[in-house]
CSV table of C-alpha atoms and ligand atoms in Angstrom, one decimal:
chain,number,residue,atom,x,y,z
Z,1,UNK,CA,-15.7,-10.7,7.3
Z,2,UNK,CA,-15.7,-12.1,3.5
Z,3,UNK,CA,-16.6,-9.7,0.9
Z,4,UNK,CA,-18.4,-10.6,-2.1
Z,5,UNK,CA,-15.8,-11.3,-4.9
Z,6,UNK,CA,-16.5,-10.5,-8.9
Z,7,UNK,CA,-16.4,-14.6,-8.7
Z,8,UNK,CA,-19.5,-14.6,-6.7
Z,9,UNK,CA,-21.2,-12.0,-9.8
Z,10,UNK,CA,-23.3,-13.3,-13.5
Z,11,UNK,CA,-21.6,-10.0,-15.3
Z,12,UNK,CA,-22.9,-10.8,-18.7
Z,13,UNK,CA,-25.1,-8.4,-20.1
Z,14,UNK,CA,-24.4,-6.1,-16.9
Z,15,UNK,CA,-23.2,-2.5,-17.4
Z,16,UNK,CA,-20.5,-3.1,-14.6
Z,17,UNK,CA,-18.8,0.2,-12.9
Z,18,UNK,CA,-15.1,-0.6,-12.0
Z,19,UNK,CA,-12.5,1.1,-10.0
Z,20,UNK,CA,-9.2,0.8,-11.5
Z,21,UNK,CA,-6.1,2.4,-10.1
Z,22,UNK,CA,-4.4,4.0,-13.2
Z,23,UNK,CA,-3.0,6.7,-11.4
Z,24,UNK,CA,0.3,5.8,-13.9
Z,25,UNK,CA,3.6,8.0,-13.9
Z,26,UNK,CA,3.4,10.3,-17.4
Z,27,UNK,CA,6.2,12.5,-18.9
Z,28,UNK,CA,6.0,15.5,-20.2
Z,29,UNK,CA,5.0,14.7,-23.3
Z,30,UNK,CA,2.5,12.4,-21.6
Z,31,UNK,CA,3.6,8.8,-22.3
Z,32,UNK,CA,3.2,6.4,-19.9
Z,33,UNK,CA,6.6,5.9,-18.7
Z,34,UNK,CA,5.5,2.9,-16.6
Z,35,UNK,CA,2.6,0.6,-17.0
Z,36,UNK,CA,2.4,-1.9,-14.2
Z,37,UNK,CA,-0.9,-0.6,-12.8
Z,38,UNK,CA,-2.4,-0.9,-15.9
Z,39,UNK,CA,-1.4,-4.5,-16.2
Z,40,UNK,CA,-2.1,-5.5,-12.2
Z,41,UNK,CA,-5.7,-4.5,-13.1
Z,42,UNK,CA,-5.6,-7.0,-16.6
Z,43,UNK,CA,-6.9,-10.2,-14.4
Z,44,UNK,CA,-10.2,-8.7,-13.6
Z,45,UNK,CA,-10.9,-6.8,-16.6
Z,46,UNK,CA,-10.3,-9.8,-19.2
Z,47,UNK,CA,-12.4,-11.8,-16.9
Z,48,UNK,CA,-15.1,-9.9,-16.7
Z,49,UNK,CA,-14.8,-9.1,-20.6
Z,50,UNK,CA,-14.8,-12.6,-21.2
Z,51,UNK,CA,-18.2,-13.0,-19.6
Z,52,UNK,CA,-19.3,-10.7,-21.2
Z,53,UNK,CA,-19.4,-7.9,-18.8
Z,54,UNK,CA,-20.3,-3.9,-20.4
Z,55,UNK,CA,-17.0,-2.5,-18.4
Z,56,UNK,CA,-16.6,1.4,-17.1
Z,57,UNK,CA,-13.5,1.6,-15.8
Z,58,UNK,CA,-13.3,5.0,-13.6
Z,59,UNK,CA,-10.4,6.5,-12.2
Z,60,UNK,CA,-7.7,8.8,-10.8
Z,61,UNK,CA,-4.5,10.1,-11.9
Z,62,UNK,CA,-2.1,13.0,-10.0
Z,63,UNK,CA,-3.8,15.5,-8.3
Z,64,UNK,CA,-5.1,18.0,-10.3
Z,65,UNK,CA,-7.3,19.8,-7.7
Z,66,UNK,CA,-10.7,19.8,-9.0
Z,67,UNK,CA,-10.2,21.1,-12.4
Z,68,UNK,CA,-9.8,19.4,-15.5
Z,69,UNK,CA,-6.0,19.5,-16.2
Z,70,UNK,CA,-4.8,18.2,-20.3
Z,71,UNK,CA,-2.0,16.9,-18.3
Z,72,UNK,CA,-3.4,14.6,-16.1
Z,73,UNK,CA,-5.7,13.1,-18.7
Z,74,UNK,CA,-6.4,9.6,-18.6
Z,75,UNK,CA,-6.2,9.3,-22.5
Z,76,UNK,CA,-2.9,7.5,-22.6
Z,77,UNK,CA,-4.2,4.8,-20.4
Z,78,UNK,CA,-7.2,4.2,-22.6
Z,79,UNK,CA,-4.8,4.0,-25.3
Z,80,UNK,CA,-2.1,1.6,-23.3
Z,81,UNK,CA,-5.4,-1.1,-22.0
Z,82,UNK,CA,-6.0,-1.2,-26.1
Z,83,UNK,CA,-2.8,-2.4,-26.8
Z,84,UNK,CA,-2.2,-4.8,-24.0
Z,85,UNK,CA,-5.8,-6.0,-23.5
Z,86,UNK,CA,-5.7,-6.7,-28.0
Z,87,UNK,CA,-9.1,-5.0,-28.3
Z,88,UNK,CA,-10.7,-1.0,-28.4
Z,89,UNK,CA,-11.3,0.8,-24.9
Z,90,UNK,CA,-13.6,3.9,-25.4
Z,91,UNK,CA,-13.2,6.4,-23.6
Z,92,UNK,CA,-15.0,9.0,-22.2
Z,93,UNK,CA,-13.7,13.1,-21.9
Z,94,UNK,CA,-15.5,13.6,-18.8
Z,95,UNK,CA,-16.0,10.9,-15.9
Z,96,UNK,CA,-20.0,12.1,-15.3
Z,97,UNK,CA,-22.7,13.7,-18.0
Z,98,UNK,CA,-24.1,13.2,-21.1
Z,99,UNK,CA,-21.5,12.0,-22.8
Z,100,UNK,CA,-20.0,9.5,-20.4
Z,101,UNK,CA,-23.6,8.3,-20.0
Z,102,UNK,CA,-24.4,8.0,-24.1
Z,103,UNK,CA,-20.9,6.2,-23.7
Z,104,UNK,CA,-22.1,3.8,-21.4
Z,105,UNK,CA,-25.0,2.8,-22.9
Z,106,UNK,CA,-23.6,2.6,-25.7
Z,107,UNK,CA,-21.7,-0.5,-24.4
Z,108,UNK,CA,-21.9,-4.0,-25.7
Z,109,UNK,CA,-21.6,-7.3,-24.0
Z,110,UNK,CA,-17.7,-7.7,-23.3
Z,111,UNK,CA,-16.8,-3.8,-24.6
Z,112,UNK,CA,-14.7,-1.9,-22.3
Z,113,UNK,CA,-15.2,2.2,-21.2
Z,114,UNK,CA,-12.4,4.3,-19.6
Z,115,UNK,CA,-14.1,7.6,-17.9
Z,116,UNK,CA,-11.6,11.0,-18.0
Z,117,UNK,CA,-10.3,11.6,-14.3
Z,118,UNK,CA,-12.8,11.2,-11.4
Z,119,UNK,CA,-10.1,13.8,-9.6
Z,120,UNK,CA,-11.6,16.5,-12.2
Z,121,UNK,CA,-14.3,16.9,-10.8
Z,122,UNK,CA,-13.8,18.9,-6.5
Z,123,UNK,CA,-17.0,16.2,-5.6
Z,124,UNK,CA,-15.1,13.3,-6.1
Z,125,UNK,CA,-12.6,13.5,-2.9
Z,126,UNK,CA,-15.3,15.6,-1.0
Z,127,UNK,CA,-17.4,12.4,-1.6
Z,128,UNK,CA,-20.6,14.6,-2.5
Z,129,UNK,CA,-23.5,12.2,-2.7
Z,130,UNK,CA,-25.1,13.9,-5.5
Z,131,UNK,CA,-21.6,13.2,-7.8
Z,132,UNK,CA,-21.7,9.7,-6.6
Z,133,UNK,CA,-25.2,9.2,-7.5
Z,134,UNK,CA,-24.4,10.5,-11.5
Z,135,UNK,CA,-21.6,7.8,-11.8
Z,136,UNK,CA,-23.6,4.9,-9.9
Z,137,UNK,CA,-26.0,6.3,-12.7
Z,138,UNK,CA,-23.9,4.8,-15.6
Z,139,UNK,CA,-24.3,1.2,-14.4
Z,140,UNK,CA,-25.8,-1.5,-12.7
Z,141,UNK,CA,-23.1,-3.1,-10.4
Z,142,UNK,CA,-20.1,-1.9,-8.9
Z,143,UNK,CA,-16.7,-3.7,-8.2
Z,144,UNK,CA,-14.0,-2.1,-6.9
Z,145,UNK,CA,-10.0,-3.4,-7.7
Z,146,UNK,CA,-8.3,-0.1,-6.4
Z,147,UNK,CA,-6.8,-1.1,-3.2
Z,148,UNK,CA,-4.6,1.4,-3.1
Z,149,UNK,CA,-7.4,4.1,-2.8
Z,150,UNK,CA,-9.8,1.8,-0.6
Z,151,UNK,CA,-8.6,3.3,2.7
Z,152,UNK,CA,-10.2,6.8,1.2
Z,153,UNK,CA,-14.0,7.6,1.3
Z,154,UNK,CA,-14.4,9.1,-2.0
Z,155,UNK,CA,-17.0,9.2,-4.4
Z,156,UNK,CA,-16.3,6.4,-7.0
Z,157,UNK,CA,-14.5,4.3,-3.8
Z,158,UNK,CA,-17.2,4.2,-1.3
Z,159,UNK,CA,-20.2,7.1,-1.9
Z,160,UNK,CA,-21.5,5.5,-5.3
Z,161,UNK,CA,-21.7,1.5,-3.9
Z,162,UNK,CA,-24.7,3.0,-1.8
Z,163,UNK,CA,-26.8,4.0,-5.0
Z,164,UNK,CA,-25.6,0.4,-6.6
Z,165,UNK,CA,-25.9,-3.6,-5.7
Z,166,UNK,CA,-24.0,-5.7,-5.4
Z,167,UNK,CA,-20.5,-4.3,-4.8
Z,168,UNK,CA,-17.7,-6.8,-5.3
Z,169,UNK,CA,-13.8,-6.8,-4.5
Z,170,UNK,CA,-12.0,-7.1,-8.0
Z,171,UNK,CA,-8.9,-9.5,-8.0
Z,172,UNK,CA,-6.4,-7.5,-7.4
Z,173,UNK,CA,-8.5,-6.4,-4.2
Z,174,UNK,CA,-9.2,-10.0,-3.0
Z,175,UNK,CA,-5.5,-11.0,-3.2
Z,176,UNK,CA,-5.1,-8.2,-0.9
Z,177,UNK,CA,-7.9,-8.5,1.3
Z,178,UNK,CA,-7.3,-12.3,1.3
Z,179,UNK,CA,-3.7,-11.6,2.1
Z,180,UNK,CA,-3.5,-8.9,4.3
Z,181,UNK,CA,-6.4,-10.7,6.6
Z,182,UNK,CA,-3.8,-13.5,6.8
Z,183,UNK,CA,-1.5,-10.7,9.0
Z,184,UNK,CA,-5.0,-9.9,11.5
Z,185,UNK,CA,-7.3,-13.1,11.7
Z,186,UNK,CA,-6.4,-16.3,12.2
Z,187,UNK,CA,-2.6,-16.0,12.1
Z,188,UNK,CA,0.1,-18.8,11.6
Z,189,UNK,CA,2.1,-18.1,15.0
Z,190,UNK,CA,4.8,-17.6,15.9
Z,191,UNK,CA,4.5,-13.8,14.1
Z,192,UNK,CA,7.3,-11.5,13.5
Z,193,UNK,CA,6.9,-7.9,12.5
Z,194,UNK,CA,9.4,-5.9,11.2
Z,195,UNK,CA,8.4,-2.4,11.4
Z,196,UNK,CA,11.3,0.7,10.2
Z,197,UNK,CA,11.5,4.1,8.6
Z,198,UNK,CA,11.5,7.6,9.1
Z,199,UNK,CA,9.1,8.1,12.6
Z,200,UNK,CA,7.5,6.6,14.8
Z,201,UNK,CA,4.8,9.4,14.2
Z,202,UNK,CA,3.5,7.6,10.7
Z,203,UNK,CA,3.6,4.5,12.0
Z,204,UNK,CA,1.5,4.7,15.9
Z,205,UNK,CA,-1.1,2.6,15.4
Z,206,UNK,CA,0.7,0.3,13.5
Z,207,UNK,CA,3.0,0.0,16.6
Z,208,UNK,CA,0.0,-0.6,18.8
Z,209,UNK,CA,-1.4,-2.9,16.6
Z,210,UNK,CA,1.5,-5.4,16.1
Z,211,UNK,CA,2.3,-5.1,19.8
Z,212,UNK,CA,-1.8,-6.7,19.9
Z,213,UNK,CA,-1.8,-9.3,17.3
Z,214,UNK,CA,2.1,-10.3,16.4
Z,215,UNK,CA,4.4,-12.3,18.9
Z,216,UNK,CA,7.3,-10.1,18.2
Z,217,UNK,CA,8.4,-6.9,16.7
Z,218,UNK,CA,11.6,-6.0,15.0
Z,219,UNK,CA,12.7,-2.1,14.8
Z,220,UNK,CA,14.9,-0.8,12.8
Z,221,UNK,CA,15.5,2.6,10.7
Z,222,UNK,CA,15.5,5.9,12.2
Z,223,UNK,CA,12.5,5.6,14.6
Z,224,UNK,CA,14.3,3.0,16.5
Z,225,UNK,CA,16.7,6.2,18.2
Z,226,UNK,CA,14.0,7.6,19.7
Z,227,UNK,CA,12.9,3.9,21.3
Z,228,UNK,CA,16.7,4.2,22.0
Z,229,UNK,CA,16.3,7.4,23.4
Z,230,UNK,CA,13.8,6.7,25.5
Z,231,UNK,CA,15.6,4.0,27.4
Z,232,UNK,CA,17.9,6.2,27.9
Z,233,UNK,CA,20.8,5.0,25.6
Z,234,UNK,CA,23.0,7.5,24.0
Z,235,UNK,CA,22.5,8.3,20.1
Z,236,UNK,CA,24.6,10.9,19.3
Z,237,UNK,CA,23.3,12.7,15.8
Z,238,UNK,CA,21.0,10.3,14.7
Z,239,UNK,CA,17.4,11.7,14.2
Z,240,UNK,CA,14.8,11.3,16.4
Z,241,UNK,CA,11.2,13.1,17.7
Z,242,UNK,CA,12.2,14.2,20.5
Z,243,UNK,CA,8.5,14.7,21.0
Z,244,UNK,CA,7.8,11.3,20.8
Z,245,UNK,CA,9.9,10.4,23.8
Z,246,UNK,CA,6.9,9.6,25.9
Z,247,UNK,CA,4.9,7.7,23.2
Z,248,UNK,CA,7.7,5.9,22.6
Z,249,UNK,CA,8.2,4.9,26.4
Z,250,UNK,CA,4.2,3.8,26.7
Z,251,UNK,CA,4.8,1.9,23.6
Z,252,UNK,CA,7.7,-0.2,25.3
Z,253,UNK,CA,5.7,-0.6,28.5
Z,254,UNK,CA,3.2,-2.2,26.9
Z,255,UNK,CA,5.0,-4.4,24.7
Z,256,UNK,CA,6.7,-5.7,28.6
Z,257,UNK,CA,3.5,-5.9,30.3
Z,258,UNK,CA,2.1,-7.9,26.8
Z,259,UNK,CA,5.1,-10.4,27.1
Z,260,UNK,CA,6.0,-9.6,23.9
Z,261,UNK,CA,9.8,-9.4,22.5
Z,262,UNK,CA,10.1,-5.8,21.0
Z,263,UNK,CA,13.5,-6.1,20.0
Z,264,UNK,CA,15.4,-2.6,19.0
Z,265,UNK,CA,18.9,-2.9,17.4
Z,266,UNK,CA,22.0,-3.7,19.3
Z,267,UNK,CA,24.7,-2.6,17.0
Z,268,UNK,CA,24.8,0.1,14.0
Z,269,UNK,CA,26.2,2.0,11.0
Z,270,UNK,CA,27.0,5.6,11.7
Z,271,UNK,CA,28.4,8.2,9.8
Z,272,UNK,CA,29.9,11.4,10.2
Z,273,UNK,CA,26.8,13.3,8.8
Z,274,UNK,CA,24.0,12.4,6.2
Z,275,UNK,CA,25.2,12.3,2.7
Z,276,UNK,CA,26.0,10.0,-0.2
Z,277,UNK,CA,29.6,10.2,0.3
Z,278,UNK,CA,30.1,9.7,3.9
Z,279,UNK,CA,31.6,6.7,4.9
Z,280,UNK,CA,30.3,3.9,6.4
Z,281,UNK,CA,31.7,2.4,10.2
Z,282,UNK,CA,30.4,0.0,12.1
Z,283,UNK,CA,29.6,0.6,15.2
Z,284,UNK,CA,29.5,-2.7,17.8
Z,285,UNK,CA,28.0,-0.9,20.7
Z,286,UNK,CA,23.8,-0.4,21.2
Z,287,UNK,CA,25.3,3.7,22.3
Z,288,UNK,CA,26.5,6.2,19.6
Z,289,UNK,CA,28.9,8.5,20.3
Z,290,UNK,CA,27.6,12.0,20.5
Z,291,UNK,CA,29.7,13.2,16.9
Z,292,UNK,CA,27.7,10.1,15.4
Z,293,UNK,CA,25.0,9.3,12.9
Z,294,UNK,CA,23.1,6.1,12.9
Z,295,UNK,CA,21.9,5.3,9.6
Z,296,UNK,CA,21.8,1.2,9.4
Z,297,UNK,CA,21.2,-1.3,12.0
Z,298,UNK,CA,24.6,-3.7,12.3
Z,299,UNK,CA,25.9,-6.7,11.3
Z,300,UNK,CA,24.4,-8.4,15.1
Z,301,UNK,CA,21.4,-6.6,14.8
Z,302,UNK,CA,21.2,-7.9,11.5
Z,303,UNK,CA,22.0,-11.7,12.7
Z,304,UNK,CA,19.7,-11.1,15.4
Z,305,UNK,CA,16.2,-10.0,13.5
Z,306,UNK,CA,17.8,-13.2,10.5
Z,307,UNK,CA,17.2,-15.5,13.2
Z,308,UNK,CA,13.7,-14.2,14.4
Z,309,UNK,CA,12.4,-14.3,11.3
Z,310,UNK,CA,13.9,-18.1,10.1
Z,311,UNK,CA,11.9,-19.1,13.6
Z,312,UNK,CA,8.0,-17.3,12.1
Z,313,UNK,CA,5.0,-18.5,10.8
Z,314,UNK,CA,3.9,-15.2,9.8
Z,315,UNK,CA,5.9,-12.3,8.5
Z,316,UNK,CA,4.4,-8.7,7.8
Z,317,UNK,CA,7.5,-6.4,6.7
Z,318,UNK,CA,7.0,-2.2,6.4
Z,319,UNK,CA,9.4,-0.1,6.2
Z,320,UNK,CA,13.4,0.0,5.9
Z,321,UNK,CA,15.8,-0.8,8.0
Z,322,UNK,CA,18.3,2.0,7.4
Z,323,UNK,CA,19.2,4.7,4.7
Z,324,UNK,CA,19.2,2.2,1.5
Z,325,UNK,CA,18.8,4.8,-0.9
Z,326,UNK,CA,22.6,4.6,-0.2
Z,327,UNK,CA,24.3,1.8,-1.3
Z,328,UNK,CA,26.9,1.9,2.0
Z,329,UNK,CA,23.6,1.8,4.3
Z,330,UNK,CA,21.6,-0.7,2.5
Z,331,UNK,CA,22.7,-4.3,4.1
Z,332,UNK,CA,20.6,-4.1,7.1
Z,333,UNK,CA,17.6,-3.7,4.4
Z,334,UNK,CA,18.6,-5.9,2.4
Z,335,UNK,CA,19.8,-8.5,5.1
Z,336,UNK,CA,16.1,-8.3,6.5
Z,337,UNK,CA,14.8,-9.0,2.5
Z,338,UNK,CA,17.0,-11.9,1.9
Z,339,UNK,CA,16.0,-13.5,5.5
Z,340,UNK,CA,12.2,-12.6,4.7
Z,341,UNK,CA,12.6,-14.0,0.9
Z,342,UNK,CA,14.6,-17.5,2.5
Z,343,UNK,CA,11.7,-17.8,5.3
Z,344,UNK,CA,8.9,-20.5,4.9
Z,345,UNK,CA,6.1,-18.6,6.2
Z,346,UNK,CA,3.4,-17.2,4.6
Z,347,UNK,CA,5.6,-13.4,3.9
Z,348,UNK,CA,4.0,-10.0,3.4
Z,349,UNK,CA,5.6,-6.7,2.5
Z,350,UNK,CA,3.8,-3.5,2.4
Z,351,UNK,CA,5.2,0.2,1.9
Z,352,UNK,CA,6.5,1.6,-1.3
Z,353,UNK,CA,10.7,1.3,0.4
Z,354,UNK,CA,10.2,-2.0,1.2
Z,355,UNK,CA,8.9,-3.4,-2.1
Z,356,UNK,CA,11.8,-1.7,-3.8
Z,357,UNK,CA,13.7,-3.7,-1.4
Z,358,UNK,CA,12.6,-7.0,-1.9
Z,359,UNK,CA,13.2,-5.9,-5.8
Z,360,UNK,CA,16.4,-4.7,-5.8
Z,361,UNK,CA,16.8,-7.5,-3.9
Z,362,UNK,CA,15.9,-9.6,-6.8
Z,363,UNK,CA,13.5,-11.6,-4.1
Z,364,UNK,CA,10.4,-10.3,-4.6
Z,365,UNK,CA,9.0,-13.7,-6.5
Z,366,UNK,CA,9.7,-15.5,-3.2
Z,367,UNK,CA,7.5,-13.2,-0.9
Z,368,UNK,CA,3.7,-14.4,-0.6
Z,369,UNK,CA,2.5,-11.1,-0.7
Z,370,UNK,CA,3.4,-7.4,-1.8
Z,371,UNK,CA,1.2,-5.2,-1.5
Z,372,UNK,CA,0.1,-2.3,-4.1
Z,373,UNK,CA,-1.5,0.3,-1.2
Z,374,UNK,CA,1.2,1.6,0.6
Z,375,UNK,CA,-0.9,4.1,3.1
Z,376,UNK,CA,-4.3,1.7,2.6
Z,377,UNK,CA,-2.0,-1.2,3.9
Z,378,UNK,CA,-0.8,0.8,6.5
Z,379,UNK,CA,-4.1,1.4,7.9
Z,380,UNK,CA,-5.5,-2.4,7.2
Z,381,UNK,CA,-2.3,-3.9,9.3
Z,382,UNK,CA,-2.8,-0.6,11.7
Z,383,UNK,CA,-6.2,-2.7,12.3
Z,384,UNK,CA,-8.7,0.2,11.1
Z,385,UNK,CA,-11.8,-0.2,8.8
Z,386,UNK,CA,-10.7,0.7,5.2
Z,387,UNK,CA,-14.5,2.5,3.8
Z,388,UNK,CA,-13.9,1.4,0.8
Z,389,UNK,CA,-13.6,-2.4,1.8
Z,390,UNK,CA,-16.2,-1.9,4.4
Z,391,UNK,CA,-18.6,-0.5,1.5
Z,392,UNK,CA,-18.4,-4.0,-0.6
Z,393,UNK,CA,-21.4,-6.4,-0.2
Z,394,UNK,CA,-20.5,-9.5,2.5
Z,395,UNK,CA,-20.5,-12.3,1.2
K,401,AMP,P1,8.9,5.0,5.8
K,401,AMP,O1,8.5,6.3,4.5
K,401,AMP,O2,8.7,6.0,7.5
K,401,AMP,O3,8.8,4.1,5.2
K,401,AMP,O4,10.9,6.0,5.8
K,401,AMP,C1,11.9,5.3,4.9
K,401,AMP,C2,12.4,6.5,4.8
K,401,AMP,O5,13.0,6.3,6.0
K,401,AMP,C3,13.8,6.0,4.0
K,401,AMP,O6,14.0,7.0,2.5
K,401,AMP,C4,14.9,5.9,4.4
K,401,AMP,O7,16.1,6.6,3.8
K,401,AMP,C5,14.5,6.3,5.5
K,401,AMP,N1,15.3,6.1,7.3
K,401,AMP,C6,15.4,4.9,7.3
K,401,AMP,N2,16.6,4.7,8.5
K,401,AMP,C7,16.6,6.2,8.4
K,401,AMP,C8,17.6,6.6,9.4
K,401,AMP,N3,18.3,5.7,10.3
K,401,AMP,N4,18.2,8.0,9.5
K,401,AMP,C9,17.8,8.8,8.6
K,401,AMP,N5,16.7,8.0,7.7
K,401,AMP,C10,16.3,6.8,7.9
């Protein structure tokens, strides 16, 4: 269902509450060490400012556990936003109450106000209606540009939308929904899903959904060993989830009954132990010796997966193929990054580790869409409804 976008609004003279993601890293001196998230919100902020909107920005920062904590104040974010925006940004020292209300009322067309950390109030994460109503009372229109928080039903992502209308997607949110939408509806085929990472248990729903919507699923990372073990293949000392063997069997069976390709590694990079100094050895067989641990996919698997990727029209990738943080076990993940980047398909990468892999390879600009929301993109691709998205007004 298409959601209303900021481009459908008439912002002039309106007080607009915009949920942003200014959850930026701060050092001990309280300085912002990476302002990517602030810069990412600029297109939507500029769009509304240029059209005379009166912007009230709300965000969380860190986990202050419902209490004010000066170490997690958004004040530095207001200063940085003013610098990159090239105009003053007012700051309210509390996100609700008389000061926030006065600051919101004082806004003129094109002015910007940033509220203090929403999570200084426990009611934010608990989604308490009275608190959501207080936030909503600051504004007339709601915009959500924080895709990374859309899988949480908090007061600022869901609760307050009950008291404001219309509720529209910001430009960042709109792009996420457009691209991730292409991975779940009216997809171009063949559709290849690549899933890696530490655990099967973290990605059960994702795997189940890919077995429904994709044509081919390529599995790597530690989770592959749980599947191999479920097939009776010797995996040595590799990390497995032994309580998930039945689930792995059921997923393999599901793939078979649906006639889907579900590929597991056929060779590996192994070592004596899980250690940055461990020597990498190539193991050309599917089975791993009893005294070895599997830490990356091997060259034959890389070639097989790359061949599948080259045939695809839609590719979604979540999770690394091995312990890519250690350079001797990074080749599998980097080979996948290269293959995905070389493809002319719609390519979508989500999840922190696969995102850092494509950046490390210097191919980020060759990917159609790199999702900003780790947990949110995982839930979206798992076919789940995100409360923050469901809350937006339909076109
Ligand atoms: P995830 O957050 O689920 O995407 O998992 C990412 C983590 O899985 C990374 O830190 C990888 O080092 C780790 N990982 C990938 N492959 C393996 C493996 N074969 N053995 C142990 N850890 C792995």
